[in-house]
Amino acid sequence: MSKPLLNVAIIGAGIQIPPNSSRILKRWGLLDKVEAVSVRPRDFILRSYRDGTILSKQNMVPYAEEHYAVPYLHIHRADYHRVLVSEAERLGVSILLGSSASRIDFDSPSIYLDGKPQFRADVIIGADGLKSKCREAMLGHPDPPKPTGNLAYRIIVKAEDMKGCPDLYDFAAEPAINYWMGPQGHAVCYFLQGGKLCNLVLLCPDDLPETVNTAKADIQEMRDFFRAWDPKLQTLLGLVQETTKWRLQNSEELESWSHSSGKFVLLGDACHATLPYLAQGAAQAVEDGAVLGALFQRLEDNSQLPHALLIYERLRKSRTTRVVQGSTWLQDIFHMPDGPRQHERDRHLTQREPFEGYPNPWADPVFQPYLFGYDADKEVEEAWAKYKHGDFPGITKRSS
C-alpha cells in the first residue's frame, strides 16, 4: 500500500533535520533508524560568492549534541519517508493513496474523496501542503500559492565525481553544509546517504512562464547565472548532468488554522508554508504533529477536543510565524547585491562576535536556542496544566 509513497524522484532529494526535529524523533523512538541513513554535517559555512572565502562558520559536530543533546542531520527524503511510513503502519495507520478530497463537512465532521466512500471521524487534520484544498475549503474561497520572485534549481551530484576533482575533494571528504551568498541568489550544498550524494540547490530570480511552476532546466543557462562566482562552485556545476527548476511559492498568513466547529484543523505547509532559506519547513510540520499528538494523548473525553485544537493553534502559530518571517529575512541576507549593505553584512560576519540579529541565524545567540531548543512535549505539558487549572487564556476551565 505504501510503496508508491517511496517512489520519490531523486532530484530535490535533501531534507534537513535540525535538533528541534531530531529531539522529537528521539522521543518517538525513531532517531536511531533515521540517523542510520543520514549524514551529520560538521559545520554551517557561509561563503562569499566571489571566491568562496569563509565569512562565518558555526560548528554542528559536536556542538549540536553538546548543547541540545541531539544531532543535526541531513537525509534523503525517500529514506525519511521509509522510516516514517514504516512506523505509521506499525501503529496501525492505513495509508490510502490516490485520494483527492472533493468536499469537507466540517460539522460532522466527514470528508468526501473522489471515487471513495465518505469518511467520518472525530477530527479532520488538513495536512495537504502549500496547495491545500483543505485550506481553501475552510476559507470558503480559492487561495492559490503566491509567487516569491525566485526559483530553485535542484540537483544531485555523486560524491565520487566530486572526489575526482582536486579542488572539490575536501568538500566531499569532510561533509558540511556550504552556502555561497551573492547578488540575487545563493547556492547551498550538503551530503546525503552516508556521504555518497551531494544535494545542491541554487536559488535565483524566477524566469519561468506564468503558468509553469516546474520545468526541465537548461544546464548552460544555470551555469551562466553563476559564471562570475567562486571557481570551486563553477567546477561543481560542471559536474551537473541534469536539473529541474522549481518556482518558489508561499502563502499568506492565516487568521486562524481551525474551523469554528472545533473538529477541523490545519497542519504544516497547509497553514504556514515557509521559504527554504532557514531549512525549517519539514521540521515545523514535525513540531506541529508532535504538539497535536501530545495534546490528543491527554484528552479525557471528546468534549475536550475543540479546546485541544485551540491550544495547538495558540502554541504553534506565533512560533511558526517567527520562523516564516526569519526565513524570509534570510532571503535578503543571502541575496544582497554588491554595495555598502553587503560590505557591512560581511564585516559583521567576519569581525564581530555573534549577536541578536546576526546575519548567520544558526550562530545567533538568541535565535539559535529559540530555534533548536524547542521542546514540544514540555510546551504541551505546561499548556495542559494551565488548561486543567482554568488558566489557559481564552478557554473556560475544564473539570478534572
Coordinates of C-alpha atoms in Angstrom, one line a residue:
M1 CA 0.0 0.0 0.0
S2 CA 2.8 2.4 0.9
K3 CA 5.2 1.6 -1.9
P4 CA 4.1 4.5 -4.2
L5 CA 4.9 6.9 -1.5
L6 CA 8.5 5.8 -1.6
N7 CA 9.0 6.3 -5.3
V8 CA 10.4 9.8 -4.8
A9 CA 12.3 11.5 -7.6
I10 CA 16.0 11.8 -6.7
I11 CA 16.1 15.5 -7.8
G12 CA 15.5 17.8 -4.9
A13 CA 16.1 14.9 -2.6
G14 CA 17.5 16.5 0.6
I15 CA 15.8 17.3 3.8
Q16 CA 17.4 18.8 6.9
I17 CA 16.6 17.5 10.3
P18 CA 17.7 20.2 12.9
P19 CA 17.8 19.5 16.7
N20 CA 14.2 20.7 17.2
S21 CA 13.1 17.9 14.9
S22 CA 15.6 15.2 15.9
R23 CA 14.6 15.7 19.5
I24 CA 11.0 14.7 18.6
L25 CA 12.2 11.7 16.5
K26 CA 14.2 10.5 19.5
R27 CA 11.1 10.6 21.7
W28 CA 9.2 8.7 19.1
G29 CA 11.9 6.1 19.1
L30 CA 12.9 6.8 15.5
L31 CA 16.1 8.7 15.8
D32 CA 18.4 5.7 15.5
K33 CA 16.7 4.5 12.4
V34 CA 16.8 7.9 10.8
E35 CA 20.4 8.5 11.7
A36 CA 21.4 5.2 10.2
V37 CA 20.6 6.6 6.7
S38 CA 21.6 10.2 7.5
V39 CA 24.7 12.4 7.4
R40 CA 25.9 14.7 10.3
P41 CA 27.2 18.0 8.8
R42 CA 30.3 19.1 10.7
D43 CA 29.7 22.8 10.2
F44 CA 27.4 25.5 8.8
I45 CA 29.7 27.6 6.5
L46 CA 28.7 30.9 4.9
R47 CA 30.9 31.9 1.9
S48 CA 31.4 34.9 -0.3
Y49 CA 30.2 34.2 -3.8
R50 CA 33.3 35.8 -5.3
D51 CA 36.0 33.4 -4.3
G52 CA 34.4 31.1 -1.6
T53 CA 36.1 33.0 1.3
I54 CA 34.6 31.8 4.5
L55 CA 32.6 34.6 6.2
S56 CA 31.1 32.7 9.1
K57 CA 31.2 29.1 10.4
Q58 CA 29.0 27.5 13.1
N59 CA 30.0 24.1 14.3
M60 CA 27.4 21.3 14.5
V61 CA 29.6 18.3 15.4
P62 CA 30.0 18.1 18.3
Y63 CA 28.2 21.4 19.1
A64 CA 24.6 20.2 18.5
E65 CA 24.7 17.2 20.9
E66 CA 26.7 19.2 23.5
H67 CA 24.2 22.0 23.6
Y68 CA 20.9 20.3 22.6
A69 CA 21.6 16.6 23.3
V70 CA 20.6 15.6 19.7
P71 CA 22.3 15.8 16.3
Y72 CA 21.7 17.9 13.2
L73 CA 21.1 15.6 10.3
H74 CA 20.8 15.6 6.5
I75 CA 18.7 12.8 4.9
H76 CA 17.3 11.8 1.6
R77 CA 13.6 12.3 1.6
A78 CA 12.9 8.8 0.4
D79 CA 14.8 7.4 3.3
Y80 CA 12.9 9.7 5.7
H81 CA 9.6 8.6 4.2
R82 CA 10.5 4.9 4.6
V83 CA 11.2 5.3 8.3
L84 CA 8.0 7.4 9.0
V85 CA 5.7 5.2 6.8
S86 CA 7.0 2.0 8.4
E87 CA 6.3 3.4 11.9
A88 CA 2.9 4.7 10.9
E89 CA 2.0 1.2 9.6
R90 CA 3.3 -0.4 12.7
L91 CA 1.0 1.7 14.7
G92 CA -2.0 0.7 12.6
V93 CA -2.3 3.7 10.3
S94 CA -4.0 3.0 6.9
I95 CA -2.5 5.0 4.1
L96 CA -4.8 5.5 1.1
L97 CA -3.0 6.7 -2.0
G98 CA -4.6 8.5 -4.9
S99 CA -7.1 10.1 -2.6
S100 CA -8.3 13.6 -3.5
A101 CA -10.6 15.5 -1.2
S102 CA -13.6 16.9 -3.1
R103 CA -15.6 18.2 -0.1
I104 CA -15.4 18.5 3.7
D105 CA -18.3 18.6 6.0
F106 CA -16.9 20.5 9.0
D107 CA -19.8 19.8 11.3
S108 CA -20.0 16.0 11.0
P109 CA -17.0 16.0 10.5
S110 CA -16.6 14.0 7.3
I111 CA -14.6 14.1 4.2
Y112 CA -15.6 13.1 0.6
L113 CA -12.9 11.6 -1.5
D114 CA -13.1 11.3 -5.3
G115 CA -14.2 7.7 -6.1
K116 CA -14.3 6.5 -2.5
P117 CA -16.9 6.3 0.3
Q118 CA -17.5 9.2 2.7
F119 CA -15.2 9.1 5.7
R120 CA -16.4 10.2 9.1
A121 CA -14.1 10.9 12.0
D122 CA -13.8 12.7 15.4
V123 CA -11.5 15.3 13.9
I124 CA -10.0 16.0 10.4
I125 CA -6.5 17.3 10.1
G126 CA -5.7 19.1 6.8
A127 CA -2.0 18.5 6.1
D128 CA -2.1 18.7 2.3
G129 CA 0.7 21.2 1.7
L130 CA 1.1 24.6 0.1
K131 CA -1.6 24.0 -2.5
S132 CA -4.0 22.8 0.2
K133 CA -7.6 22.1 -0.8
C134 CA -8.5 21.7 2.8
R135 CA -7.3 25.3 3.5
E136 CA -9.5 26.6 0.6
A137 CA -12.5 24.6 1.9
M138 CA -12.1 26.1 5.4
L139 CA -11.7 29.6 4.0
G140 CA -14.6 29.2 1.6
H141 CA -12.6 30.7 -1.4
P142 CA -9.6 29.9 -3.6
D143 CA -6.3 30.5 -2.0
P144 CA -3.6 29.7 -4.5
P145 CA 0.1 29.9 -3.7
K146 CA 1.8 33.3 -4.2
P147 CA 5.0 33.6 -6.3
T148 CA 8.0 34.9 -4.5
G149 CA 10.0 36.1 -7.5
N150 CA 12.6 33.3 -7.0
L151 CA 13.1 29.8 -8.3
A152 CA 15.3 26.9 -7.3
Y153 CA 17.5 24.5 -9.3
R154 CA 17.5 21.2 -7.5
I155 CA 20.4 18.9 -8.3
I156 CA 22.1 15.7 -7.2
V157 CA 25.8 15.1 -7.8
K158 CA 27.7 11.9 -6.9
A159 CA 30.3 12.4 -4.2
E160 CA 32.7 10.1 -6.1
D161 CA 32.6 12.5 -9.1
M162 CA 33.5 15.4 -6.7
K163 CA 36.4 13.5 -5.3
G164 CA 37.8 13.2 -8.8
C165 CA 38.2 17.0 -8.9
P166 CA 41.2 18.1 -6.7
D167 CA 39.5 21.4 -5.8
L168 CA 36.3 19.7 -4.7
Y169 CA 37.9 16.7 -2.8
D170 CA 37.7 18.5 0.6
F171 CA 34.0 19.3 0.2
A172 CA 33.2 15.6 -0.2
A173 CA 35.7 14.2 2.3
E174 CA 34.5 16.4 5.2
P175 CA 30.7 16.8 5.0
A176 CA 29.4 20.2 5.9
I177 CA 26.7 22.5 4.7
N178 CA 28.1 25.2 2.5
Y179 CA 26.3 28.4 1.4
W180 CA 27.6 30.8 -1.2
M181 CA 25.8 34.2 -0.9
G182 CA 25.7 36.5 -3.9
P183 CA 23.7 39.2 -5.7
Q184 CA 20.1 38.0 -6.4
G185 CA 20.9 34.4 -5.5
H186 CA 22.7 31.8 -3.4
A187 CA 23.9 28.2 -3.6
V188 CA 23.8 25.5 -0.9
C189 CA 25.2 22.0 -0.9
Y190 CA 25.2 19.2 1.6
F191 CA 25.5 15.4 1.6
L192 CA 23.1 12.5 1.8
Q193 CA 23.1 8.7 2.1
G194 CA 26.3 8.3 4.1
G195 CA 28.1 11.0 2.1
K196 CA 27.6 9.3 -1.3
L197 CA 25.4 12.0 -2.8
C198 CA 25.7 15.8 -2.8
N199 CA 22.4 17.7 -2.7
L200 CA 22.9 21.0 -4.5
V201 CA 20.2 23.8 -4.5
L202 CA 20.7 27.0 -6.5
L203 CA 18.3 29.9 -5.9
C204 CA 18.0 32.8 -8.3
P205 CA 15.3 35.1 -9.9
D206 CA 12.2 33.4 -11.3
D207 CA 12.1 33.3 -15.1
L208 CA 9.5 30.5 -15.6
P209 CA 6.4 31.3 -17.6
E210 CA 3.4 32.4 -15.5
T211 CA 1.5 29.1 -15.9
V212 CA 4.6 26.9 -15.3
N213 CA 5.8 26.0 -11.8
T214 CA 8.3 23.2 -12.6
A215 CA 10.3 22.6 -15.7
K216 CA 13.4 20.8 -17.0
A217 CA 16.2 23.4 -17.0
D218 CA 18.9 24.3 -19.4
I219 CA 22.2 23.5 -17.7
Q220 CA 24.1 26.2 -19.6
E221 CA 21.6 28.8 -18.6
M222 CA 22.1 27.7 -15.0
R223 CA 25.9 27.9 -15.2
D224 CA 25.7 31.3 -16.9
F225 CA 24.0 32.8 -13.9
F226 CA 26.8 31.7 -11.6
R227 CA 29.7 32.3 -14.1
A228 CA 31.3 35.1 -12.0
W229 CA 31.0 33.1 -8.8
D230 CA 33.6 31.0 -6.8
P231 CA 35.6 28.9 -9.3
K232 CA 35.1 25.8 -7.0
L233 CA 31.3 26.3 -7.3
Q234 CA 31.7 26.5 -11.0
T235 CA 33.7 23.3 -11.0
L236 CA 30.8 21.7 -9.0
L237 CA 28.3 23.0 -11.5
G238 CA 30.4 21.5 -14.3
L239 CA 29.5 18.0 -12.9
V240 CA 25.8 18.6 -13.2
Q241 CA 24.2 16.3 -15.8
E242 CA 20.6 17.3 -15.4
T243 CA 18.5 19.7 -13.4
T244 CA 15.0 20.9 -12.8
K245 CA 13.9 24.4 -11.8
W246 CA 11.0 24.9 -9.4
R247 CA 9.2 28.2 -8.7
L248 CA 9.3 29.2 -5.1
Q249 CA 5.9 30.0 -3.8
N250 CA 4.4 30.9 -0.5
S251 CA 1.1 31.6 1.2
E252 CA -0.3 34.5 3.2
E253 CA -0.6 34.1 7.0
L254 CA -4.0 32.8 8.1
E255 CA -6.0 34.5 10.8
S256 CA -6.9 31.0 12.1
W257 CA -5.9 27.4 11.4
S258 CA -9.0 25.8 12.8
H259 CA -12.7 25.7 11.9
S260 CA -15.3 27.1 14.3
S261 CA -16.9 23.6 14.6
G262 CA -13.9 22.6 16.7
K263 CA -13.5 19.5 14.6
F264 CA -11.0 20.5 11.9
V265 CA -7.5 22.0 11.9
L266 CA -4.6 22.6 9.5
L267 CA -1.1 21.4 9.9
G268 CA 2.3 22.1 8.2
D269 CA 2.6 23.9 4.9
A270 CA -1.2 24.0 4.6
C271 CA -1.2 26.7 7.2
H272 CA 2.4 28.1 7.5
A273 CA 4.3 27.5 4.3
T274 CA 7.8 28.9 4.5
L275 CA 10.6 29.6 2.1
P276 CA 13.6 27.2 2.2
Y277 CA 16.3 29.7 3.4
L278 CA 16.2 28.7 7.0
A279 CA 15.7 24.9 6.3
Q280 CA 12.9 24.6 8.8
G281 CA 9.8 23.7 6.7
A282 CA 9.8 20.0 7.4
A283 CA 10.9 20.5 11.0
Q284 CA 8.0 22.9 11.7
A285 CA 5.5 20.3 10.4
V286 CA 7.1 17.6 12.6
E287 CA 6.7 20.0 15.6
D288 CA 3.0 20.5 14.7
G289 CA 2.4 16.8 14.6
A290 CA 4.3 16.3 17.9
V291 CA 2.2 19.0 19.7
L292 CA -1.1 17.8 18.3
G293 CA -0.3 14.2 19.1
A294 CA 0.8 15.1 22.7
L295 CA -2.5 17.0 23.2
F296 CA -4.6 14.1 21.9
Q297 CA -2.8 11.8 24.4
R298 CA -4.1 14.0 27.2
L299 CA -7.7 14.0 26.2
E300 CA -10.1 12.5 28.8
D301 CA -13.2 12.7 26.5
N302 CA -14.2 14.1 23.1
S303 CA -15.7 17.2 24.7
Q304 CA -12.1 18.4 25.2
L305 CA -11.2 18.1 21.5
P306 CA -12.2 21.6 20.4
H307 CA -10.1 23.0 23.3
A308 CA -7.2 20.8 22.3
L309 CA -7.3 22.2 18.8
L310 CA -7.3 25.8 20.1
I311 CA -4.4 25.1 22.4
Y312 CA -2.5 23.5 19.5
E313 CA -3.0 26.7 17.4
R314 CA -2.1 29.0 20.3
L315 CA 1.1 27.1 20.9
R316 CA 2.2 26.8 17.3
K317 CA 1.0 29.9 15.5
S318 CA 3.3 32.5 17.0
R319 CA 6.4 30.2 16.7
T320 CA 5.7 29.3 13.0
T321 CA 5.1 33.0 12.2
R322 CA 8.5 33.9 13.7
V323 CA 10.2 31.0 11.7
V324 CA 8.5 32.0 8.5
Q325 CA 9.5 35.7 8.9
G326 CA 13.0 34.6 9.8
S327 CA 13.3 32.6 6.6
T328 CA 12.0 35.5 4.5
W329 CA 14.5 37.8 6.2
L330 CA 17.3 35.4 5.4
Q331 CA 16.4 35.7 1.7
D332 CA 17.5 39.3 1.8
I333 CA 20.7 38.5 3.7
F334 CA 21.7 35.8 1.3
H335 CA 20.8 37.6 -1.9
M336 CA 22.2 41.1 -1.0
P337 CA 23.6 43.0 -4.0
D338 CA 27.1 44.3 -4.2
G339 CA 27.5 47.6 -2.3
P340 CA 27.6 49.1 1.2
R341 CA 25.0 46.8 2.7
Q342 CA 26.7 43.7 1.5
H343 CA 30.0 45.1 2.8
E344 CA 28.5 45.8 6.2
R345 CA 27.0 42.3 6.3
D346 CA 30.3 40.7 5.6
R347 CA 32.0 43.0 8.2
H348 CA 29.6 41.8 10.9
L349 CA 30.1 38.2 9.9
T350 CA 33.9 38.3 9.9
Q351 CA 34.8 40.9 12.6
R352 CA 32.1 40.7 15.2
E353 CA 31.1 38.1 17.8
P354 CA 27.6 36.8 17.1
F355 CA 24.8 39.0 18.4
E356 CA 21.0 39.0 18.3
G357 CA 20.1 39.7 14.6
Y358 CA 23.5 38.3 13.5
P359 CA 23.5 37.6 9.7
N360 CA 24.2 33.9 10.3
P361 CA 21.0 32.8 12.2
W362 CA 22.5 29.4 13.1
A363 CA 25.1 31.3 15.2
D364 CA 22.7 33.9 16.6
P365 CA 23.0 33.6 20.4
V366 CA 19.2 34.4 20.8
F367 CA 17.6 32.9 17.7
Q368 CA 19.6 29.6 17.6
P369 CA 18.5 28.3 21.0
Y370 CA 14.9 29.5 20.2
L371 CA 15.0 27.5 17.0
F372 CA 16.9 24.4 18.1
G373 CA 15.9 24.2 21.8
Y374 CA 12.2 23.9 21.2
D375 CA 10.6 21.1 23.3
A376 CA 7.2 20.1 22.0
D377 CA 6.3 17.8 24.9
K378 CA 7.3 20.4 27.5
E379 CA 5.2 23.1 25.7
V380 CA 2.2 20.8 25.8
E381 CA 2.7 19.7 29.4
E382 CA 2.8 23.3 30.6
A383 CA -0.2 24.4 28.5
W384 CA -2.3 21.4 29.5
A385 CA -1.6 22.1 33.2
K386 CA -2.8 25.7 32.7
Y387 CA -5.9 24.4 30.9
K388 CA -6.7 21.9 33.7
H389 CA -6.4 24.7 36.3
G390 CA -8.6 27.1 34.2
D391 CA -5.6 29.3 33.5
F392 CA -5.2 28.9 29.7
P393 CA -6.1 32.2 28.0
G394 CA -9.5 32.3 26.3
I395 CA -10.6 28.8 27.4
T396 CA -13.1 28.0 30.1
K397 CA -11.9 25.8 32.9
R398 CA -12.5 22.0 32.5
S399 CA -13.3 19.7 35.3
S400 CA -10.7 17.0 36.2

